[in-house]
């Protein structure tokens, strides 16, 4: 396993092409736009060496019997699923943001199951190839970006019906030694500071879309790959100091890229799906359920920080003893713990798959994420209400540091005299950044938009059984309908 420092050193050996603001990022570890995201991901490495968190952060590889970082592990029990959630809450409490490495973990978990199922049904050999690649990932403790989401163009059209065939990633050539793929993946969390990406289809596919049924692994600096790094709410504040960014060390959200795959060659031993349209839906469902499980871990860890910030602001403001403030903090805690409870539930209700790994309860995993799309907004709304308007009107941190205006800002932005004004401003900036813009959009759309969850809940809700329960109680035989 690598520690945080070794992880950062390993990134310096890669040569990805990453653009930001019209220029190339030469060093992701040091560039101001990527540095805090690297620091956050580095926590997934560093904490694996902390004896306090060994149980959460590491596991025993079922492939090699060696100790591996949990972010490269195939879940072998319900306890593994539960530990994943607890691990994510713990890291999120320490970083106050996304640490990015779960998307790859979930793509690995889904690929493990789907390659097994494809091989069983079709006599292909994807599973063994995937296991060989996974062993390489585990041995090197690499970070893998989970690359599912295509750019999708006209959302009402299937991939092969789009005006531009590249709006979904697809195979453009099959060669003796491998395939060539083209397209782009959007919103790629942690891609800029990963080692590899694991590509999988973004939607269910129908016959005629075979070229779009592709899963494969590619180094992030493979020939033909380039990335355009996203601009987040307030990210330019990093260029002017630390306080106004809210969380200078670890940033807000994950640091996403548009990743362009411009005729990228992938050797056959790294291809894990090639044309099997009938398995795309199951693949996407598995990935989505594993990924939706996480939101009651990481987002709750972030909510813990946000609730703490809100409680501190109430103290700074002199309102902490008011009953409506206390009640709103209780409500925020209730909303957060409800998400956590759902994540634990979908893990404890996990099942062993034929492939040998453990998989979460799909219905409950979708409940986690649907709750998150609402609860994080409500938690943020309450945080704003308690904090007051100054979170929207605070001056620039350079004005705080200025000899001319600084004393006035300290004087007139003071709250309860017990506390330094600068502490009040720092926490206000943390609260402001954690509760708006990019952070909220991630809670809404990360791991899928709410409607995607509602579709899954509809599919998994077993309405016939519910109808029968009602009918049985009043002696109606609905089997006759
Ligand atoms: C911060 C962040 C990080 C992310 N990280 C990753 C990552 O690491 N890896 C990854 O693979 N993905 C990632 N995602 C992508 C995420 O899964 C998608 O944002 C999500 O699936 C929604 O896709 P979209 O953003 O293209 O929105 P759209 O699909 O455009 O959806 C917008 C709205 O249109 C609706 N809609 C979409 N299609 C239809 C249709 N056919 N008919 C009717 N309504 C429709 C949706 O329900 C939604 O309400 C990330 C997203 C965010 C915001």
Coordinates of C-alpha atoms and ligand atoms in Angstrom, one line a residue:
X1 CA 0.0 0.0 0.0
X2 CA 1.1 3.6 -0.6
X3 CA 0.9 6.3 2.1
X4 CA -0.2 9.9 1.2
X5 CA 3.3 11.0 0.4
X6 CA 4.0 8.0 -1.9
X7 CA 0.7 8.6 -3.6
X8 CA 1.6 12.2 -4.4
X9 CA 5.0 11.0 -5.7
X10 CA 3.4 8.4 -7.8
X11 CA 1.3 11.1 -9.5
X12 CA 4.4 13.0 -10.4
X13 CA 5.5 10.0 -12.6
X14 CA 2.4 10.3 -14.8
X15 CA 2.1 12.5 -17.8
X16 CA -1.6 13.3 -18.2
X17 CA -2.7 16.1 -20.5
X18 CA -4.9 18.3 -18.4
X19 CA -6.2 21.8 -19.5
X20 CA -7.5 24.5 -17.1
X21 CA -8.3 28.0 -18.1
X22 CA -6.7 27.6 -21.5
X23 CA -3.4 26.3 -20.1
X24 CA -1.9 22.9 -19.3
X25 CA -1.6 21.8 -15.7
X26 CA 1.9 20.5 -15.5
X27 CA 1.9 19.2 -11.9
X28 CA -1.4 18.2 -10.4
X29 CA 0.2 17.9 -6.9
X30 CA 1.2 21.5 -6.9
X31 CA -1.2 23.4 -9.2
X32 CA -3.5 25.6 -7.1
X33 CA -6.7 24.2 -8.8
X34 CA -5.8 20.5 -8.3
X35 CA -3.7 20.6 -5.2
X36 CA -6.5 20.5 -2.6
X37 CA -8.2 17.6 -4.4
X38 CA -5.0 15.7 -4.4
X39 CA -4.7 16.4 -0.6
X40 CA -8.1 15.0 -0.1
X41 CA -7.5 11.9 -2.1
X42 CA -4.2 11.5 -0.3
X43 CA -6.2 11.0 2.9
X44 CA -7.5 7.7 1.5
X45 CA -3.9 6.6 1.4
X46 CA -2.6 8.2 4.6
X47 CA -5.4 6.9 6.9
X48 CA -4.7 3.3 5.8
X49 CA -1.5 3.5 7.9
X50 CA -3.3 4.8 11.0
X51 CA -3.7 1.9 13.4
X52 CA -6.9 3.5 14.7
X53 CA -8.5 3.1 11.3
X54 CA -6.9 -0.1 10.0
X55 CA -10.1 -2.1 10.2
X56 CA -12.0 0.5 8.2
X57 CA -9.3 1.5 5.7
X58 CA -7.8 -1.9 4.8
X59 CA -9.0 -5.4 3.9
X60 CA -7.6 -8.7 2.9
X61 CA -7.5 -9.2 -0.8
X62 CA -9.5 -12.3 -1.9
X63 CA -7.1 -12.5 -4.9
X64 CA -3.7 -12.5 -3.1
X65 CA -4.5 -12.8 0.6
X66 CA -2.5 -9.6 1.1
X67 CA -3.6 -6.5 3.0
X68 CA -4.9 -3.9 0.6
X69 CA -6.5 -0.5 0.7
X70 CA -10.3 -0.9 1.0
X71 CA -10.7 1.3 -2.1
X72 CA -9.3 -1.5 -4.2
X73 CA -11.1 -4.4 -2.4
X74 CA -14.0 -6.7 -3.6
X75 CA -16.5 -6.9 -0.8
X76 CA -16.4 -10.3 0.8
X77 CA -19.1 -9.9 3.4
X78 CA -21.8 -7.7 4.7
X79 CA -19.3 -6.4 7.2
X80 CA -17.2 -5.2 4.2
X81 CA -20.2 -3.2 2.9
X82 CA -20.8 -1.7 6.3
X83 CA -17.1 -0.8 6.8
X84 CA -17.2 1.0 3.5
X85 CA -19.9 3.3 4.7
X86 CA -18.2 3.9 8.1
X87 CA -14.9 4.5 6.3
X88 CA -16.5 7.1 4.0
X89 CA -18.2 9.0 6.9
X90 CA -14.9 9.0 8.8
X91 CA -12.8 10.3 5.9
X92 CA -15.5 12.9 5.0
X93 CA -15.4 14.2 8.6
X94 CA -11.6 14.8 8.3
X95 CA -11.6 16.3 4.8
X96 CA -15.0 18.1 4.8
X97 CA -15.2 17.3 1.1
X98 CA -15.2 14.5 -1.5
X99 CA -12.1 12.3 -1.5
X100 CA -13.0 10.9 -4.9
X101 CA -11.8 7.3 -4.7
X102 CA -15.2 5.7 -4.2
X103 CA -16.3 6.0 -7.8
X104 CA -13.5 3.7 -9.0
X105 CA -14.2 1.3 -6.1
X106 CA -17.8 1.0 -7.2
X107 CA -16.9 0.6 -10.9
X108 CA -14.6 -2.3 -9.7
X109 CA -17.4 -3.9 -7.7
X110 CA -19.9 -3.7 -10.6
X111 CA -17.4 -4.9 -13.2
X112 CA -16.5 -7.9 -10.9
X113 CA -20.2 -9.0 -11.0
X114 CA -21.0 -8.2 -14.6
X115 CA -17.9 -9.8 -16.1
X116 CA -18.7 -13.0 -14.2
X117 CA -22.3 -12.9 -15.4
X118 CA -21.3 -12.3 -19.0
X119 CA -18.8 -15.1 -19.0
X120 CA -21.3 -17.5 -17.6
X121 CA -24.0 -16.6 -20.1
X122 CA -21.8 -16.2 -23.2
X123 CA -18.6 -18.1 -22.6
X124 CA -16.4 -14.9 -22.9
X125 CA -13.3 -14.5 -20.8
X126 CA -13.8 -11.0 -19.3
X127 CA -13.8 -12.0 -15.7
X128 CA -10.2 -13.5 -15.6
X129 CA -8.9 -10.5 -17.6
X130 CA -10.5 -8.1 -15.1
X131 CA -9.1 -10.0 -12.1
X132 CA -5.6 -9.8 -13.6
X133 CA -6.0 -6.0 -14.0
X134 CA -7.5 -5.7 -10.5
X135 CA -4.6 -7.6 -9.0
X136 CA -2.3 -5.0 -10.7
X137 CA -4.4 -2.2 -9.2
X138 CA -4.3 -3.8 -5.7
X139 CA -0.5 -4.5 -5.9
X140 CA 0.3 -0.9 -6.9
X141 CA -2.5 0.6 -4.7
X142 CA -3.6 2.7 -7.7
X143 CA -6.5 5.2 -7.6
X144 CA -9.1 4.4 -10.3
X145 CA -11.5 6.9 -11.7
X146 CA -15.0 5.4 -12.3
X147 CA -15.9 6.6 -15.8
X148 CA -19.5 5.9 -16.5
X149 CA -21.2 9.1 -17.5
X150 CA -21.2 9.9 -21.2
X151 CA -21.9 13.4 -22.4
X152 CA -25.1 12.1 -23.9
X153 CA -26.2 14.9 -26.3
X154 CA -29.9 14.7 -26.9
X155 CA -31.2 12.9 -23.8
X156 CA -34.2 11.5 -25.6
X157 CA -32.1 9.6 -28.1
X158 CA -30.3 6.3 -27.7
X159 CA -26.5 6.4 -28.5
X160 CA -26.6 5.2 -32.1
X161 CA -29.4 7.7 -32.9
X162 CA -27.5 10.8 -31.8
X163 CA -26.6 13.5 -34.4
X164 CA -22.9 13.0 -33.5
X165 CA -21.9 9.3 -32.9
X166 CA -19.2 10.3 -30.3
X167 CA -21.7 11.7 -27.8
X168 CA -21.6 8.2 -26.2
X169 CA -18.2 6.5 -25.9
X170 CA -18.0 3.8 -28.5
X171 CA -15.8 1.3 -30.3
X172 CA -14.5 2.7 -33.6
X173 CA -12.3 -0.2 -34.6
X174 CA -11.7 -3.8 -33.5
X175 CA -8.1 -4.9 -34.2
X176 CA -6.3 -8.2 -33.6
X177 CA -4.5 -6.7 -30.6
X178 CA -7.4 -4.6 -29.2
X179 CA -10.0 -2.0 -29.7
X180 CA -10.0 1.7 -30.5
X181 CA -12.6 3.8 -28.6
X182 CA -13.8 7.4 -29.1
X183 CA -16.1 9.7 -27.1
X184 CA -15.9 11.6 -23.9
X185 CA -16.8 11.0 -20.2
X186 CA -18.2 14.0 -18.3
X187 CA -18.0 15.0 -14.6
X188 CA -15.1 12.7 -13.9
X189 CA -14.4 12.9 -10.2
X190 CA -10.7 12.6 -9.2
X191 CA -9.7 11.8 -12.8
X192 CA -6.9 14.3 -12.9
X193 CA -5.2 12.7 -9.9
X194 CA -6.0 9.0 -10.5
X195 CA -3.7 6.5 -12.1
X196 CA -6.3 4.6 -14.2
X197 CA -9.8 5.0 -15.4
X198 CA -12.4 2.2 -15.5
X199 CA -14.8 2.9 -18.3
X200 CA -18.3 1.4 -18.3
X201 CA -21.5 2.1 -20.2
X202 CA -23.7 4.9 -19.0
X203 CA -27.2 3.6 -19.8
X204 CA -29.1 0.5 -20.8
X205 CA -28.5 -0.4 -24.5
X206 CA -30.6 -2.1 -27.2
X207 CA -29.6 -4.2 -30.2
X208 CA -28.1 -1.8 -32.7
X209 CA -26.0 -0.1 -30.0
X210 CA -23.3 -2.9 -29.8
X211 CA -20.5 -0.4 -30.4
X212 CA -21.5 1.5 -27.3
X213 CA -21.4 -1.6 -25.0
X214 CA -17.8 -1.1 -24.0
X215 CA -16.0 -1.5 -20.7
X216 CA -12.2 -1.2 -20.3
X217 CA -9.4 0.1 -18.3
X218 CA -7.1 2.9 -19.5
X219 CA -4.2 4.8 -17.8
X220 CA -5.2 8.5 -17.5
X221 CA -2.2 9.4 -19.5
X222 CA -2.8 7.0 -22.4
X223 CA -2.3 8.2 -25.9
X224 CA -5.3 10.0 -27.2
X225 CA -6.7 10.9 -23.8
X226 CA -6.9 14.5 -22.5
X227 CA -8.8 16.1 -19.7
X228 CA -10.4 19.6 -19.2
X229 CA -10.5 20.4 -15.5
X230 CA -13.8 21.9 -14.2
X231 CA -14.3 25.3 -12.7
X232 CA -16.1 25.1 -9.4
X233 CA -18.0 27.7 -7.4
X234 CA -15.5 30.0 -5.8
X235 CA -12.5 27.9 -7.0
X236 CA -10.7 31.1 -8.2
X237 CA -10.7 32.3 -4.6
X238 CA -7.8 29.8 -4.2
X239 CA -5.6 32.3 -6.1
X240 CA -6.2 35.0 -3.5
X241 CA -5.7 33.3 -0.2
X242 CA -7.1 30.6 2.1
X243 CA -10.0 31.9 4.2
X244 CA -12.5 32.7 1.5
X245 CA -12.2 29.2 -0.1
X246 CA -13.7 27.8 3.1
X247 CA -11.6 24.6 3.0
X248 CA -8.2 25.5 1.6
X249 CA -6.5 22.2 2.4
X250 CA -9.1 19.9 0.8
X251 CA -11.4 22.1 -1.4
X252 CA -15.1 21.7 -2.0
X253 CA -16.4 18.6 -3.9
X254 CA -14.2 16.3 -6.0
X255 CA -12.5 18.2 -8.8
X256 CA -14.1 16.9 -12.0
X257 CA -12.9 16.7 -15.6
X258 CA -14.4 16.4 -19.0
X259 CA -12.2 13.5 -20.3
X260 CA -11.9 13.2 -24.0
X261 CA -11.1 9.8 -25.5
X262 CA -9.8 10.6 -29.0
X263 CA -9.3 7.3 -30.7
X264 CA -7.7 5.6 -27.8
X265 CA -6.2 2.1 -28.3
X266 CA -7.1 -0.5 -25.6
X267 CA -5.4 -3.9 -25.7
X268 CA -7.7 -6.9 -25.4
X269 CA -6.5 -7.8 -21.9
X270 CA -7.9 -4.5 -20.7
X271 CA -11.3 -4.9 -22.4
X272 CA -14.1 -6.2 -20.1
X273 CA -17.1 -5.7 -22.3
X274 CA -17.3 -5.5 -26.0
X275 CA -20.8 -5.5 -27.6
X276 CA -22.9 -7.3 -25.0
X277 CA -25.8 -4.8 -25.0
X278 CA -28.0 -7.1 -23.0
X279 CA -25.7 -6.7 -20.0
X280 CA -25.5 -2.9 -20.0
X281 CA -28.5 -2.3 -17.9
X282 CA -27.5 -4.7 -15.2
X283 CA -24.0 -3.2 -15.2
X284 CA -25.3 0.3 -14.7
X285 CA -27.7 -0.8 -12.0
X286 CA -25.0 -2.5 -10.0
X287 CA -22.6 0.4 -10.3
X288 CA -25.4 2.9 -9.4
X289 CA -26.5 0.9 -6.3
X290 CA -23.0 0.6 -5.0
X291 CA -22.4 4.2 -5.6
X292 CA -25.7 5.4 -4.1
X293 CA -24.9 3.4 -1.0
X294 CA -22.0 5.8 -0.3
X295 CA -24.0 9.0 0.0
X296 CA -25.1 8.1 3.5
X297 CA -21.4 7.8 4.4
X298 CA -19.5 10.7 2.7
X299 CA -22.3 13.2 2.6
X300 CA -23.1 12.5 6.2
X301 CA -19.5 13.0 7.2
X302 CA -19.6 16.3 5.3
X303 CA -22.9 17.1 7.0
X304 CA -21.3 16.5 10.4
X305 CA -18.8 19.2 9.6
X306 CA -21.5 21.5 8.3
X307 CA -23.7 21.0 11.4
X308 CA -20.7 21.7 13.5
X309 CA -19.9 24.9 11.6
X310 CA -23.6 26.0 12.0
X311 CA -23.5 25.3 15.8
X312 CA -20.3 27.3 16.1
X313 CA -21.8 30.2 14.1
X314 CA -24.8 30.2 16.5
X315 CA -22.4 30.5 19.4
X316 CA -20.5 33.3 17.7
X317 CA -23.8 35.1 16.9
X318 CA -25.0 34.7 20.5
X319 CA -28.1 32.7 19.4
X320 CA -27.1 29.2 20.4
X321 CA -29.4 29.1 23.5
X322 CA -32.5 30.0 21.5
X323 CA -34.9 27.1 21.4
X324 CA -35.6 27.5 17.6
X325 CA -31.8 27.3 16.9
X326 CA -31.4 24.2 19.0
X327 CA -34.4 22.6 17.3
X328 CA -33.0 23.4 13.8
X329 CA -29.6 21.8 14.7
X330 CA -31.5 18.8 15.9
X331 CA -33.4 18.7 12.6
X332 CA -30.1 18.9 10.7
X333 CA -28.8 16.0 12.7
X334 CA -31.9 14.0 12.1
X335 CA -31.7 14.5 8.4
X336 CA -28.1 13.5 8.3
X337 CA -28.5 10.4 10.5
X338 CA -31.5 9.3 8.4
X339 CA -29.2 9.1 5.4
X340 CA -26.6 7.2 7.4
X341 CA -29.2 4.8 8.6
X342 CA -30.3 4.0 5.0
X343 CA -26.7 3.4 4.0
X344 CA -26.1 1.0 6.9
X345 CA -29.5 -0.7 6.1
X346 CA -28.6 -1.3 2.4
X347 CA -25.3 -2.7 3.5
X348 CA -26.7 -5.0 6.3
X349 CA -29.3 -6.2 3.8
X350 CA -26.6 -7.0 1.2
X351 CA -26.5 -10.3 -0.5
X352 CA -23.8 -12.7 -1.8
X353 CA -23.7 -12.7 -5.5
X354 CA -22.9 -15.8 -7.6
X355 CA -19.7 -14.2 -8.6
X356 CA -18.7 -14.4 -4.9
X357 CA -18.8 -10.8 -3.9
X358 CA -21.3 -9.0 -1.7
X359 CA -23.8 -6.5 -3.2
X360 CA -26.0 -4.0 -1.5
X361 CA -29.8 -4.0 -1.3
X362 CA -30.7 -2.1 -4.5
X363 CA -34.0 -0.6 -3.2
X364 CA -32.5 0.7 0.0
X365 CA -29.3 2.0 -1.8
X366 CA -31.6 4.1 -4.0
X367 CA -33.4 5.4 -1.0
X368 CA -30.1 6.6 0.4
X369 CA -29.4 8.8 -2.6
X370 CA -32.9 10.0 -3.1
X371 CA -32.9 11.2 0.5
X372 CA -29.6 12.9 -0.1
X373 CA -30.9 14.9 -3.0
X374 CA -33.4 16.5 -0.6
X375 CA -31.7 16.3 2.9
X376 CA -28.5 18.0 1.9
X377 CA -30.5 20.9 0.5
X378 CA -32.6 21.1 3.7
X379 CA -29.5 20.8 5.9
X380 CA -27.9 23.6 3.9
X381 CA -31.1 25.8 4.0
X382 CA -31.1 25.5 7.8
X383 CA -27.4 26.3 8.0
X384 CA -28.1 29.5 6.0
X385 CA -31.0 30.4 8.2
X386 CA -29.0 30.0 11.4
X387 CA -25.9 31.7 10.1
X388 CA -27.4 34.9 8.9
X389 CA -26.9 37.1 5.9
X390 CA -23.2 37.9 6.4
X391 CA -22.3 34.6 4.8
X392 CA -23.4 36.2 1.6
X393 CA -22.0 39.7 2.1
X394 CA -18.6 39.2 3.8
X395 CA -15.8 41.2 2.3
X396 CA -12.7 39.8 0.6
X397 CA -10.1 38.2 2.9
X398 CA -7.5 40.8 1.7
X399 CA -9.7 43.5 3.2
X400 CA -9.7 41.6 6.5
X401 CA -5.9 41.5 6.3
X402 CA -5.6 45.2 5.2
X403 CA -4.3 47.7 7.7
X404 CA -6.9 50.2 6.6
X405 CA -10.1 48.1 6.5
X406 CA -9.0 45.1 8.7
X407 CA -9.7 46.8 12.1
X408 CA -13.2 47.9 10.9
X409 CA -14.0 44.4 9.6
X410 CA -12.9 42.9 12.9
X411 CA -15.0 45.5 14.8
X412 CA -18.2 45.4 12.8
X413 CA -18.3 41.7 11.9
X414 CA -17.9 40.8 15.6
X415 CA -20.5 38.6 17.3
X416 CA -20.3 37.5 20.9
X417 CA -17.3 39.3 22.3
X418 CA -15.9 36.1 23.7
X419 CA -14.9 34.9 20.2
X420 CA -12.4 36.5 17.7
X421 CA -14.1 37.9 14.7
X422 CA -11.7 36.1 12.4
X423 CA -12.9 32.7 13.7
X424 CA -16.5 33.8 13.0
X425 CA -15.4 34.7 9.4
X426 CA -13.5 31.5 8.8
X427 CA -16.4 29.3 9.9
X428 CA -18.8 31.4 7.9
X429 CA -16.7 30.9 4.8
X430 CA -16.5 27.1 5.4
X431 CA -20.3 27.1 5.8
X432 CA -20.8 29.2 2.7
X433 CA -18.7 27.0 0.5
X434 CA -20.0 23.7 1.9
X435 CA -23.7 24.6 1.5
X436 CA -24.0 26.1 -2.0
X437 CA -23.2 25.9 -5.6
X438 CA -21.1 22.9 -6.7
X439 CA -21.5 21.1 -3.4
X440 CA -25.3 21.0 -3.6
X441 CA -25.3 20.1 -7.3
X442 CA -23.1 17.1 -6.4
X443 CA -25.7 16.0 -3.8
X444 CA -28.4 16.3 -6.5
X445 CA -26.7 14.7 -9.5
X446 CA -23.7 12.7 -8.3
X447 CA -24.5 9.0 -8.7
X448 CA -27.5 9.9 -10.8
X449 CA -30.3 12.5 -10.9
X450 CA -33.3 11.8 -8.6
X451 CA -35.5 10.5 -11.4
X452 CA -33.0 7.7 -11.9
X453 CA -33.6 6.6 -8.3
X454 CA -37.3 6.9 -8.6
X455 CA -37.2 4.6 -11.6
X456 CA -35.2 2.0 -9.6
X457 CA -37.5 2.4 -6.6
X458 CA -40.5 1.8 -8.9
X459 CA -38.8 -1.3 -10.3
X460 CA -37.9 -2.7 -6.9
X461 CA -41.0 -1.8 -5.0
X462 CA -42.9 -5.0 -5.6
X463 CA -46.3 -3.4 -6.0
X464 CA -48.0 -6.7 -6.7
X465 CA -47.1 -8.0 -3.3
X466 CA -48.3 -4.8 -1.7
X467 CA -51.6 -5.0 -3.5
X468 CA -52.0 -8.6 -2.4
X469 CA -51.3 -7.6 1.2
X470 CA -54.2 -5.2 1.1
X471 CA -56.5 -7.5 -0.8
X472 CA -55.9 -10.5 1.5
X473 CA -57.0 -8.5 4.5
X474 CA -60.4 -7.9 3.0
X475 CA -60.7 -11.3 1.3
X476 CA -60.4 -10.2 -2.3
X477 CA -58.7 -12.7 -4.7
X478 CA -56.8 -10.4 -7.1
X479 CA -55.4 -13.4 -8.9
X480 CA -58.8 -13.5 -10.8
X481 CA -58.2 -10.0 -12.4
Ligands
LIG1 C1 -20.0 16.7 -8.9 C2 -20.3 15.5 -9.8 C3 -19.4 14.4 -9.8 C4 -19.7 13.3 -10.6 N1 -18.8 12.3 -10.7 C5 -18.9 11.3 -11.6 C6 -17.9 10.3 -11.8 O1 -16.9 10.3 -11.1 N2 -18.1 9.3 -12.7 C7 -19.3 9.3 -13.4 O2 -19.4 8.4 -14.2 N3 -20.2 10.2 -13.3 C8 -20.1 11.2 -12.4 N4 -21.1 12.2 -12.2 C9 -22.2 12.1 -13.2 C10 -23.6 11.9 -12.6 O3 -23.8 10.5 -12.5 C11 -24.5 12.6 -13.6 O4 -24.4 13.9 -13.3 C12 -25.9 12.1 -13.5 O5 -26.0 10.8 -13.9 C13 -26.9 13.0 -14.3 O6 -26.4 13.1 -15.6 P1 -26.3 14.5 -16.3 O7 -25.5 15.4 -15.3 O8 -25.8 14.3 -17.6 O9 -27.7 15.1 -16.2 P2 -28.8 14.9 -17.3 O10 -28.8 13.4 -17.7 O11 -28.8 15.9 -18.4 O12 -30.1 15.1 -16.4 C14 -30.7 16.4 -16.2 C15 -32.2 16.2 -15.9 O13 -32.8 15.7 -17.1 C16 -33.5 14.5 -16.8 N5 -33.4 13.6 -17.9 C17 -32.2 13.0 -18.4 N6 -32.5 12.2 -19.4 C18 -33.8 12.2 -19.6 C19 -34.7 11.6 -20.5 N7 -34.2 10.7 -21.4 N8 -36.0 11.8 -20.4 C20 -36.5 12.7 -19.4 N9 -35.7 13.3 -18.5 C21 -34.4 13.1 -18.6 C22 -32.9 14.0 -15.5 O14 -33.8 13.2 -14.7 C23 -32.5 15.2 -14.8 O15 -33.5 15.7 -14.0 C24 -20.9 13.3 -11.4 C25 -21.8 14.3 -11.3 C26 -21.5 15.4 -10.5 C27 -22.5 16.5 -10.5

